[in-house]
């Protein structure tokens, strides 16, 4: 089943009348409070629920989770909210009683759930990476634009002080035109082992069919998929690049005003069809922008031996490099941005350079994650209420996600350079195009 058929089935089952145009969408109305529905309320979904509901103008009206234990924990905090295990049923039944939807499920369910909500003219806050497939990212951007919906991807660090400062510093030309970015994380959201054999009984609290959603049927194995472990696996997550990479890429990507890359080369082990490689080096070449040299080279390292011994990663005084972060390398120096909640630092001729940050008018640095962490969510709520704009809407998030996913696909062709045509949304290497999309299962 393709995406259109999935949406048509899901939406025509509904007894509600879909609003025909963005002019009638909530985003443009002047309501006073926002009624939110949350899909996936365990772990990060719990954090999302807590941050969104901490806004004074939010009423949580519906909660959905395929795991009854996760659902019960969220319900205990929001006793007035209706509960569901199937987001399709929730959206159909609640319909006009919902003003905005938050999607915090594993990656393979981001697009099916978000697109159904957007087809119903609902603003959506969706966790990162925006989607599991490139075609889905483009489809999400298209629907959001056509319906003029408020959207935000869950890259909360995007709204943090340090990242805004780094963006302004780079765009002020402090290190000149940037020719290279290096970014790294030692996290390992890969799995080099074999496909697990046999199957385990599905826990009573879990609806495995709904967890699989639009992905293929597969027997349940304890500790392999739910919760959290799915990010290591090609059918559900996007490996370390799609997990930490999205956060760490975000600032350089935004600061340098990049579009999608022209070439991508991933150095890693051979694909095994089940888990992502446990170590990856991904090299992108981007077309130049006003903040870069004619082309920009970007190198990402992940896994326990992420290569940090490069000359252009050496810090003054032999200081140890932070375990995660990014280095911008320009014609006049380097800008070092550890991840996260640490100030960006400029390095010129091997020494840290004092920078007068007052001229960037950002106020005092914020170091309190609790207040800083809520900003991105509250911005979404305020945008839905018509008093703000989101800073990571799907128009931006889809580009960033596409870039990430192209690196993930290149991992299926280790050490081979893939050439991406942004206009046709196809690789020159025909064998890679099959990984841009996947059929949706009827469930
Ligand atoms: N922005 C961040 O800092 C950050 C941090 C962690 C995770 N994330 C993102 O949040 C998402 C969830 O990650 P996680 O670590 O919490 O995963 P998880 O597997 O631990 O939790 C997912 C939750 O969604 C529920 N769920 C699964 N399928 C569902 C469905 N079809 N309908 C309703 N509920 C469903 C699960 O039962 C569980 O409660 C991912 O997209 C991940 O990339 C973002």
Short mmCIF file of N, CA and C in Angstrom, two decimals, residues 178-344:
data_model
loop_
_atom_site.label_atom_id
_atom_site.label_comp_id
_atom_site.label_asym_id
_atom_site.label_seq_id
_atom_site.Cartn_x
_atom_site.Cartn_y
_atom_site.Cartn_z
N UNK A 178 33.33 29.04 5.43
CA UNK A 178 33.61 27.71 6.00
C UNK A 178 33.77 26.70 4.85
N UNK A 179 34.84 25.89 4.91
CA UNK A 179 35.02 24.89 3.84
C UNK A 179 34.78 23.46 4.32
N UNK A 180 34.88 23.26 5.66
CA UNK A 180 34.73 21.89 6.18
C UNK A 180 33.99 21.93 7.52
N UNK A 181 33.14 20.94 7.74
CA UNK A 181 32.56 20.73 9.08
C UNK A 181 32.87 19.29 9.47
N UNK A 182 33.34 19.13 10.69
CA UNK A 182 33.47 17.76 11.23
C UNK A 182 32.54 17.65 12.43
N UNK A 183 31.84 16.53 12.53
CA UNK A 183 30.90 16.32 13.64
C UNK A 183 31.04 14.88 14.10
N UNK A 184 30.86 14.66 15.41
CA UNK A 184 31.15 13.33 15.94
C UNK A 184 30.30 12.98 17.15
N UNK A 185 30.09 11.70 17.33
CA UNK A 185 29.42 11.19 18.53
C UNK A 185 29.91 9.77 18.78
N UNK A 186 30.25 9.44 20.04
CA UNK A 186 30.71 8.07 20.32
C UNK A 186 29.55 7.12 20.54
N UNK A 187 28.32 7.63 20.45
CA UNK A 187 27.17 6.75 20.75
C UNK A 187 27.09 5.64 19.72
N UNK A 188 26.52 4.56 20.14
CA UNK A 188 26.41 3.42 19.23
C UNK A 188 24.96 2.98 19.16
N UNK A 189 24.24 3.52 18.20
CA UNK A 189 22.89 3.03 17.94
C UNK A 189 22.92 2.16 16.69
N UNK A 190 23.88 1.21 16.69
CA UNK A 190 23.97 0.22 15.62
C UNK A 190 23.95 -1.17 16.23
N UNK A 191 23.93 -2.17 15.38
CA UNK A 191 23.90 -3.56 15.85
C UNK A 191 24.55 -4.43 14.77
N UNK A 192 25.73 -4.98 15.11
CA UNK A 192 26.46 -5.78 14.13
C UNK A 192 26.14 -7.27 14.24
N UNK A 193 25.30 -7.65 15.20
CA UNK A 193 25.01 -9.07 15.44
C UNK A 193 24.04 -9.64 14.42
N UNK A 194 23.73 -10.91 14.59
CA UNK A 194 22.83 -11.58 13.63
C UNK A 194 21.36 -11.27 13.90
N UNK A 195 20.53 -11.59 12.93
CA UNK A 195 19.08 -11.50 13.09
C UNK A 195 18.67 -12.43 14.22
N UNK A 196 17.94 -11.95 15.22
CA UNK A 196 17.59 -12.85 16.32
C UNK A 196 16.69 -13.99 15.84
N UNK A 197 16.88 -15.16 16.45
CA UNK A 197 16.07 -16.32 16.04
C UNK A 197 14.89 -16.50 16.98
N UNK A 198 13.87 -17.18 16.47
CA UNK A 198 12.71 -17.54 17.31
C UNK A 198 11.88 -16.33 17.67
N UNK A 199 10.97 -16.55 18.61
CA UNK A 199 10.14 -15.44 19.05
C UNK A 199 9.76 -15.59 20.51
N UNK A 200 9.41 -14.49 21.14
CA UNK A 200 9.00 -14.48 22.54
C UNK A 200 7.54 -14.09 22.61
N UNK A 201 6.87 -14.50 23.70
CA UNK A 201 5.48 -14.06 23.85
C UNK A 201 5.41 -12.53 23.95
N UNK A 202 4.44 -11.95 23.28
CA UNK A 202 4.27 -10.49 23.34
C UNK A 202 3.75 -10.14 24.74
N UNK A 203 4.37 -9.17 25.43
CA UNK A 203 3.87 -8.79 26.76
C UNK A 203 2.40 -8.39 26.69
N UNK A 204 1.68 -8.70 27.75
CA UNK A 204 0.24 -8.40 27.76
C UNK A 204 -0.07 -6.93 27.54
N UNK A 205 0.87 -6.10 28.00
CA UNK A 205 0.60 -4.65 27.92
C UNK A 205 0.81 -4.09 26.52
N UNK A 206 1.43 -4.87 25.61
CA UNK A 206 1.85 -4.30 24.32
C UNK A 206 0.98 -4.81 23.16
N UNK A 207 0.52 -3.88 22.32
CA UNK A 207 -0.15 -4.28 21.08
C UNK A 207 0.90 -4.28 19.98
N UNK A 208 1.45 -5.45 19.70
CA UNK A 208 2.60 -5.58 18.77
C UNK A 208 2.21 -5.21 17.34
N UNK A 209 1.01 -5.57 16.94
CA UNK A 209 0.56 -5.22 15.59
C UNK A 209 0.53 -3.70 15.41
N UNK A 210 0.04 -2.99 16.41
CA UNK A 210 -0.01 -1.53 16.31
C UNK A 210 1.39 -0.93 16.41
N UNK A 211 2.26 -1.56 17.19
CA UNK A 211 3.64 -1.06 17.28
C UNK A 211 4.30 -1.16 15.90
N UNK A 212 4.10 -2.32 15.23
CA UNK A 212 4.68 -2.49 13.88
C UNK A 212 4.07 -1.47 12.91
N UNK A 213 2.80 -1.20 13.07
CA UNK A 213 2.13 -0.19 12.24
C UNK A 213 2.24 -0.51 10.77
N UNK A 214 2.74 0.45 9.99
CA UNK A 214 2.81 0.27 8.54
C UNK A 214 3.99 -0.61 8.11
N UNK A 215 4.88 -0.99 9.06
CA UNK A 215 6.03 -1.83 8.67
C UNK A 215 5.59 -3.31 8.59
N UNK A 216 6.45 -4.14 7.97
CA UNK A 216 6.09 -5.55 7.74
C UNK A 216 5.86 -6.31 9.04
N UNK A 217 5.10 -7.39 8.92
CA UNK A 217 4.88 -8.24 10.09
C UNK A 217 6.18 -8.93 10.48
N UNK A 218 6.37 -9.15 11.77
CA UNK A 218 7.60 -9.78 12.25
C UNK A 218 7.35 -10.31 13.65
N UNK A 219 7.94 -11.47 14.02
CA UNK A 219 7.70 -11.97 15.37
C UNK A 219 8.35 -11.08 16.42
N UNK A 220 7.74 -11.04 17.59
CA UNK A 220 8.24 -10.21 18.70
C UNK A 220 9.43 -10.89 19.38
N UNK A 221 10.44 -10.12 19.72
CA UNK A 221 11.56 -10.60 20.54
C UNK A 221 11.80 -9.62 21.67
N UNK A 222 11.88 -10.17 22.88
CA UNK A 222 12.10 -9.34 24.07
C UNK A 222 13.45 -8.59 23.97
N UNK A 223 13.43 -7.32 24.27
CA UNK A 223 14.68 -6.54 24.36
C UNK A 223 15.30 -6.16 23.02
N UNK A 224 14.64 -6.51 21.92
CA UNK A 224 15.24 -6.23 20.60
C UNK A 224 14.63 -5.00 19.95
N UNK A 225 13.35 -4.78 20.18
CA UNK A 225 12.65 -3.69 19.48
C UNK A 225 12.13 -2.61 20.45
N UNK A 226 11.23 -3.01 21.29
CA UNK A 226 10.51 -2.07 22.16
C UNK A 226 10.92 -2.27 23.60
N UNK A 227 11.16 -1.22 24.37
CA UNK A 227 11.24 0.17 23.94
C UNK A 227 12.67 0.54 23.53
N UNK A 228 12.80 1.55 22.73
CA UNK A 228 14.09 2.20 22.48
C UNK A 228 15.07 1.50 21.56
N UNK A 229 15.12 0.14 21.63
CA UNK A 229 16.17 -0.58 20.88
C UNK A 229 15.95 -0.53 19.36
N UNK A 230 14.72 -0.22 18.94
CA UNK A 230 14.37 -0.14 17.52
C UNK A 230 15.30 0.80 16.75
N UNK A 231 15.88 1.82 17.40
CA UNK A 231 16.70 2.81 16.67
C UNK A 231 17.95 2.18 16.05
N UNK A 232 18.34 0.98 16.52
CA UNK A 232 19.51 0.29 15.95
C UNK A 232 19.17 -0.46 14.67
N UNK A 233 17.88 -0.55 14.34
CA UNK A 233 17.43 -1.49 13.30
C UNK A 233 16.88 -0.78 12.07
N UNK A 234 17.27 -1.30 10.89
CA UNK A 234 16.98 -0.57 9.64
C UNK A 234 15.48 -0.41 9.38
N UNK A 235 14.65 -1.32 9.85
CA UNK A 235 13.22 -1.21 9.53
C UNK A 235 12.47 -0.18 10.39
N UNK A 236 13.10 0.32 11.44
CA UNK A 236 12.36 1.20 12.37
C UNK A 236 13.07 2.51 12.70
N UNK A 237 14.39 2.48 12.77
CA UNK A 237 15.13 3.67 13.20
C UNK A 237 16.09 4.15 12.13
N UNK A 238 17.04 4.97 12.51
CA UNK A 238 17.99 5.55 11.55
C UNK A 238 19.42 5.52 12.10
N UNK A 239 19.71 4.59 13.04
CA UNK A 239 21.08 4.47 13.57
C UNK A 239 21.52 5.72 14.32
N UNK A 240 22.82 5.81 14.58
CA UNK A 240 23.34 6.93 15.37
C UNK A 240 23.23 8.24 14.59
N UNK A 241 23.41 8.17 13.29
CA UNK A 241 23.29 9.37 12.46
C UNK A 241 21.90 9.99 12.61
N UNK A 242 20.87 9.13 12.59
CA UNK A 242 19.50 9.63 12.71
C UNK A 242 19.12 9.96 14.14
N UNK A 243 19.92 9.50 15.08
CA UNK A 243 19.60 9.77 16.49
C UNK A 243 20.35 11.01 16.96
N UNK A 244 21.64 10.89 17.24
CA UNK A 244 22.42 12.07 17.69
C UNK A 244 22.75 13.00 16.53
N UNK A 245 22.92 12.41 15.33
CA UNK A 245 23.33 13.22 14.18
C UNK A 245 22.39 14.39 13.93
N UNK A 246 21.10 14.15 14.08
CA UNK A 246 20.13 15.21 13.77
C UNK A 246 20.38 16.42 14.67
N UNK A 247 20.62 16.18 15.97
CA UNK A 247 20.88 17.28 16.90
C UNK A 247 22.19 17.99 16.56
N UNK A 248 23.23 17.18 16.34
CA UNK A 248 24.57 17.78 16.17
C UNK A 248 24.70 18.44 14.80
N UNK A 249 24.01 17.90 13.79
CA UNK A 249 24.03 18.53 12.46
C UNK A 249 23.26 19.84 12.45
N UNK A 250 22.27 19.94 13.30
CA UNK A 250 21.29 21.01 13.18
C UNK A 250 21.93 22.40 13.12
N UNK A 251 22.82 22.70 14.07
CA UNK A 251 23.36 24.07 14.11
C UNK A 251 24.23 24.38 12.88
N UNK A 252 25.22 23.54 12.55
CA UNK A 252 25.99 23.86 11.34
C UNK A 252 25.10 23.94 10.10
N UNK A 253 24.14 23.05 10.02
CA UNK A 253 23.25 23.00 8.85
C UNK A 253 22.47 24.31 8.71
N UNK A 254 21.95 24.76 9.84
CA UNK A 254 21.16 25.99 9.88
C UNK A 254 22.07 27.21 9.68
N UNK A 255 23.20 27.23 10.40
CA UNK A 255 24.09 28.39 10.34
C UNK A 255 24.64 28.60 8.93
N UNK A 256 24.93 27.52 8.25
CA UNK A 256 25.54 27.64 6.92
C UNK A 256 24.50 27.68 5.81
N UNK A 257 23.22 27.66 6.20
CA UNK A 257 22.09 27.74 5.24
C UNK A 257 22.23 26.69 4.14
N UNK A 258 22.51 25.47 4.57
CA UNK A 258 22.74 24.40 3.58
C UNK A 258 21.43 23.86 3.02
N UNK A 259 21.54 23.38 1.79
CA UNK A 259 20.46 22.58 1.21
C UNK A 259 20.95 21.12 1.25
N UNK A 260 20.32 20.24 0.50
CA UNK A 260 20.73 18.83 0.58
C UNK A 260 22.05 18.63 -0.18
N UNK A 261 22.80 17.56 0.16
CA UNK A 261 24.13 17.37 -0.43
C UNK A 261 24.09 16.87 -1.88
N UNK A 262 25.25 17.03 -2.55
CA UNK A 262 25.38 16.50 -3.92
C UNK A 262 25.94 15.08 -3.91
N UNK A 263 26.88 14.82 -3.00
CA UNK A 263 27.44 13.46 -2.93
C UNK A 263 27.50 13.01 -1.48
N UNK A 264 27.43 11.70 -1.32
CA UNK A 264 27.47 11.10 0.02
C UNK A 264 28.27 9.80 -0.07
N UNK A 265 29.21 9.64 0.88
CA UNK A 265 29.99 8.40 0.94
C UNK A 265 30.01 7.93 2.38
N UNK A 266 29.57 6.72 2.63
CA UNK A 266 29.61 6.19 4.00
C UNK A 266 30.61 5.05 4.08
N UNK A 267 31.55 5.18 5.01
CA UNK A 267 32.51 4.10 5.27
C UNK A 267 32.02 3.34 6.49
N UNK A 268 31.72 2.07 6.28
CA UNK A 268 31.20 1.24 7.37
C UNK A 268 31.28 -0.22 6.93
N UNK A 269 30.82 -1.11 7.77
CA UNK A 269 30.81 -2.53 7.39
C UNK A 269 29.73 -2.78 6.34
N UNK A 270 29.74 -4.01 5.77
CA UNK A 270 28.71 -4.37 4.77
C UNK A 270 27.33 -4.44 5.43
N UNK A 271 26.27 -4.11 4.70
CA UNK A 271 24.94 -4.18 5.32
C UNK A 271 24.54 -5.62 5.62
N UNK A 272 23.78 -5.81 6.73
CA UNK A 272 23.30 -7.16 7.03
C UNK A 272 21.77 -7.23 6.96
N UNK A 273 21.15 -6.13 6.52
CA UNK A 273 19.70 -6.14 6.32
C UNK A 273 18.90 -6.04 7.60
N UNK A 274 19.56 -5.98 8.76
CA UNK A 274 18.82 -5.95 10.03
C UNK A 274 19.23 -4.77 10.90
N UNK A 275 20.51 -4.74 11.29
CA UNK A 275 20.98 -3.66 12.16
C UNK A 275 21.86 -2.68 11.41
N UNK A 276 21.92 -1.46 11.92
CA UNK A 276 22.84 -0.47 11.34
C UNK A 276 24.27 -0.79 11.78
N UNK A 277 25.27 -0.39 10.99
CA UNK A 277 26.66 -0.58 11.41
C UNK A 277 26.96 0.15 12.72
N UNK A 278 27.80 -0.45 13.54
CA UNK A 278 28.10 0.13 14.85
C UNK A 278 29.11 1.27 14.77
N UNK A 279 29.78 1.39 13.63
CA UNK A 279 30.70 2.52 13.42
C UNK A 279 30.53 3.03 12.00
N UNK A 280 30.47 4.35 11.87
CA UNK A 280 30.27 4.94 10.54
C UNK A 280 31.09 6.21 10.39
N UNK A 281 31.59 6.41 9.18
CA UNK A 281 32.15 7.71 8.82
C UNK A 281 31.40 8.12 7.55
N UNK A 282 30.72 9.27 7.61
CA UNK A 282 29.89 9.69 6.47
C UNK A 282 30.45 11.01 5.95
N UNK A 283 30.79 11.05 4.66
CA UNK A 283 31.34 12.28 4.06
C UNK A 283 30.34 12.83 3.05
N UNK A 284 29.93 14.07 3.27
CA UNK A 284 29.00 14.75 2.35
C UNK A 284 29.74 15.86 1.62
N UNK A 285 29.31 16.13 0.39
CA UNK A 285 29.73 17.37 -0.27
C UNK A 285 28.47 18.16 -0.60
N UNK A 286 28.45 19.41 -0.11
CA UNK A 286 27.28 20.28 -0.32
C UNK A 286 27.63 21.38 -1.32
N UNK A 287 26.65 21.83 -2.08
CA UNK A 287 26.87 23.04 -2.88
C UNK A 287 27.13 24.23 -1.95
N UNK A 288 27.95 25.17 -2.40
CA UNK A 288 28.29 26.31 -1.55
C UNK A 288 27.11 27.23 -1.29
N UNK A 289 27.21 28.01 -0.21
CA UNK A 289 26.20 29.02 0.14
C UNK A 289 26.94 30.31 0.44
N UNK A 290 26.21 31.35 0.86
CA UNK A 290 26.89 32.62 1.14
C UNK A 290 27.85 32.51 2.33
N UNK A 291 27.73 31.47 3.16
CA UNK A 291 28.59 31.34 4.33
C UNK A 291 29.71 30.31 4.14
N UNK A 292 29.77 29.69 2.96
CA UNK A 292 30.76 28.62 2.76
C UNK A 292 31.65 28.92 1.56
N UNK A 293 32.68 28.11 1.43
CA UNK A 293 33.51 28.12 0.22
C UNK A 293 32.64 27.58 -0.94
N UNK A 294 33.21 27.43 -2.12
CA UNK A 294 32.42 27.00 -3.29
C UNK A 294 31.71 25.67 -3.05
N UNK A 295 32.36 24.80 -2.32
CA UNK A 295 31.68 23.58 -1.88
C UNK A 295 32.00 23.40 -0.39
N UNK A 296 31.15 22.66 0.28
CA UNK A 296 31.39 22.39 1.70
C UNK A 296 31.54 20.89 1.90
N UNK A 297 32.64 20.52 2.57
CA UNK A 297 32.83 19.11 2.92
C UNK A 297 32.38 18.90 4.36
N UNK A 298 31.66 17.84 4.60
CA UNK A 298 31.13 17.58 5.94
C UNK A 298 31.45 16.12 6.29
N UNK A 299 32.11 15.91 7.40
CA UNK A 299 32.44 14.53 7.78
C UNK A 299 31.86 14.21 9.15
N UNK A 300 31.11 13.13 9.21
CA UNK A 300 30.48 12.67 10.46
C UNK A 300 31.14 11.36 10.90
N UNK A 301 31.44 11.26 12.19
CA UNK A 301 32.01 10.03 12.75
C UNK A 301 31.12 9.56 13.89
N UNK A 302 30.76 8.28 13.91
CA UNK A 302 30.07 7.77 15.10
C UNK A 302 30.59 6.39 15.48
N UNK A 303 30.22 5.99 16.70
CA UNK A 303 30.67 4.70 17.22
C UNK A 303 31.81 4.90 18.20
N UNK A 304 32.21 3.81 18.86
CA UNK A 304 33.13 3.99 19.99
C UNK A 304 34.51 4.50 19.57
N UNK A 305 34.93 4.23 18.35
CA UNK A 305 36.25 4.71 17.94
C UNK A 305 36.14 5.90 17.00
N UNK A 306 35.05 6.70 17.17
CA UNK A 306 34.88 7.87 16.31
C UNK A 306 36.22 8.61 16.20
N UNK A 307 36.67 8.83 14.96
CA UNK A 307 38.02 9.34 14.71
C UNK A 307 38.11 10.83 15.09
N UNK A 308 38.83 11.10 16.20
CA UNK A 308 38.93 12.49 16.66
C UNK A 308 40.38 12.97 16.61
N UNK A 309 41.24 12.21 15.99
CA UNK A 309 42.67 12.55 16.03
C UNK A 309 43.12 13.42 14.86
N UNK A 310 42.20 14.11 14.22
CA UNK A 310 42.54 14.96 13.07
C UNK A 310 43.23 16.24 13.53
N UNK A 311 44.10 16.73 12.70
CA UNK A 311 44.78 17.99 13.05
C UNK A 311 43.77 19.12 13.24
N UNK A 312 42.74 19.16 12.37
CA UNK A 312 41.80 20.27 12.49
C UNK A 312 40.79 20.08 13.63
N UNK A 313 40.96 19.02 14.42
CA UNK A 313 40.14 18.85 15.63
C UNK A 313 40.95 19.08 16.90
N UNK A 314 42.25 19.35 16.75
CA UNK A 314 43.10 19.55 17.93
C UNK A 314 42.72 20.87 18.63
N UNK A 315 42.67 20.83 19.97
CA UNK A 315 42.28 22.02 20.73
C UNK A 315 43.51 22.69 21.34
N UNK A 316 43.43 24.00 21.63
CA UNK A 316 44.57 24.70 22.24
C UNK A 316 45.01 24.03 23.54
N UNK A 317 46.31 24.02 23.75
CA UNK A 317 46.87 23.49 25.01
C UNK A 317 46.65 22.01 25.19
N UNK A 318 46.38 21.29 24.12
CA UNK A 318 46.19 19.84 24.22
C UNK A 318 44.91 19.46 24.95
N UNK A 319 43.99 20.43 25.10
CA UNK A 319 42.71 20.15 25.78
C UNK A 319 41.98 18.99 25.08
N UNK A 320 41.30 18.20 25.90
CA UNK A 320 40.61 17.06 25.30
C UNK A 320 39.30 17.48 24.62
N UNK A 321 39.06 16.93 23.45
CA UNK A 321 37.84 17.25 22.71
C UNK A 321 36.64 16.67 23.44
N UNK A 322 35.54 17.42 23.49
CA UNK A 322 34.32 16.91 24.11
C UNK A 322 33.85 15.68 23.36
N UNK A 323 33.19 14.77 24.07
CA UNK A 323 32.89 13.49 23.39
C UNK A 323 31.91 13.61 22.22
N UNK A 324 31.08 14.69 22.20
CA UNK A 324 30.19 14.89 21.06
C UNK A 324 30.27 16.36 20.65
N UNK A 325 30.16 16.63 19.37
CA UNK A 325 30.16 18.03 18.97
C UNK A 325 30.44 18.22 17.50
N UNK A 326 30.72 19.50 17.16
CA UNK A 326 31.00 19.83 15.76
C UNK A 326 32.10 20.88 15.72
N UNK A 327 32.90 20.84 14.68
CA UNK A 327 33.94 21.85 14.43
C UNK A 327 33.70 22.42 13.04
N UNK A 328 33.56 23.76 12.99
CA UNK A 328 33.47 24.46 11.70
C UNK A 328 34.89 24.90 11.35
N UNK A 329 35.33 24.65 10.14
CA UNK A 329 36.69 25.04 9.77
C UNK A 329 36.60 26.03 8.60
N UNK A 330 37.06 27.27 8.87
CA UNK A 330 36.91 28.34 7.87
C UNK A 330 38.25 28.89 7.44
N UNK A 331 38.19 29.89 6.56
CA UNK A 331 39.43 30.43 5.99
C UNK A 331 40.22 31.25 7.03
N UNK A 332 39.54 31.73 8.12
CA UNK A 332 40.25 32.55 9.11
C UNK A 332 40.40 31.87 10.47
N UNK A 333 39.87 30.67 10.63
CA UNK A 333 39.96 30.00 11.92
C UNK A 333 38.92 28.91 12.04
N UNK A 334 38.71 28.47 13.30
CA UNK A 334 37.75 27.37 13.53
C UNK A 334 36.74 27.79 14.61
N UNK A 335 35.54 27.22 14.53
CA UNK A 335 34.56 27.42 15.60
C UNK A 335 34.19 26.04 16.13
N UNK A 336 34.39 25.90 17.44
CA UNK A 336 34.20 24.61 18.11
C UNK A 336 32.89 24.66 18.90
N UNK A 337 31.99 23.71 18.63
CA UNK A 337 30.69 23.70 19.31
C UNK A 337 30.46 22.33 19.96
N UNK A 338 30.83 22.22 21.26
CA UNK A 338 30.59 20.93 21.93
C UNK A 338 29.09 20.73 22.09
N UNK A 339 28.64 19.49 22.11
CA UNK A 339 27.21 19.19 22.28
C UNK A 339 27.02 18.65 23.69
N UNK A 340 26.24 19.21 24.58
CA UNK A 340 25.56 20.46 24.39
C UNK A 340 25.56 21.26 25.69
N UNK A 341 24.91 22.44 25.66
CA UNK A 341 24.91 23.40 26.75
C UNK A 341 26.33 23.83 27.11
N UNK A 342 27.15 24.04 26.08
CA UNK A 342 28.47 24.63 26.28
C UNK A 342 28.64 25.71 25.22
N UNK A 343 29.34 26.76 25.59
CA UNK A 343 29.48 27.89 24.67
C UNK A 343 30.34 27.53 23.47
N UNK A 344 30.01 28.07 22.29
CA UNK A 344 30.90 27.89 21.15
C UNK A 344 32.20 28.66 21.38
#
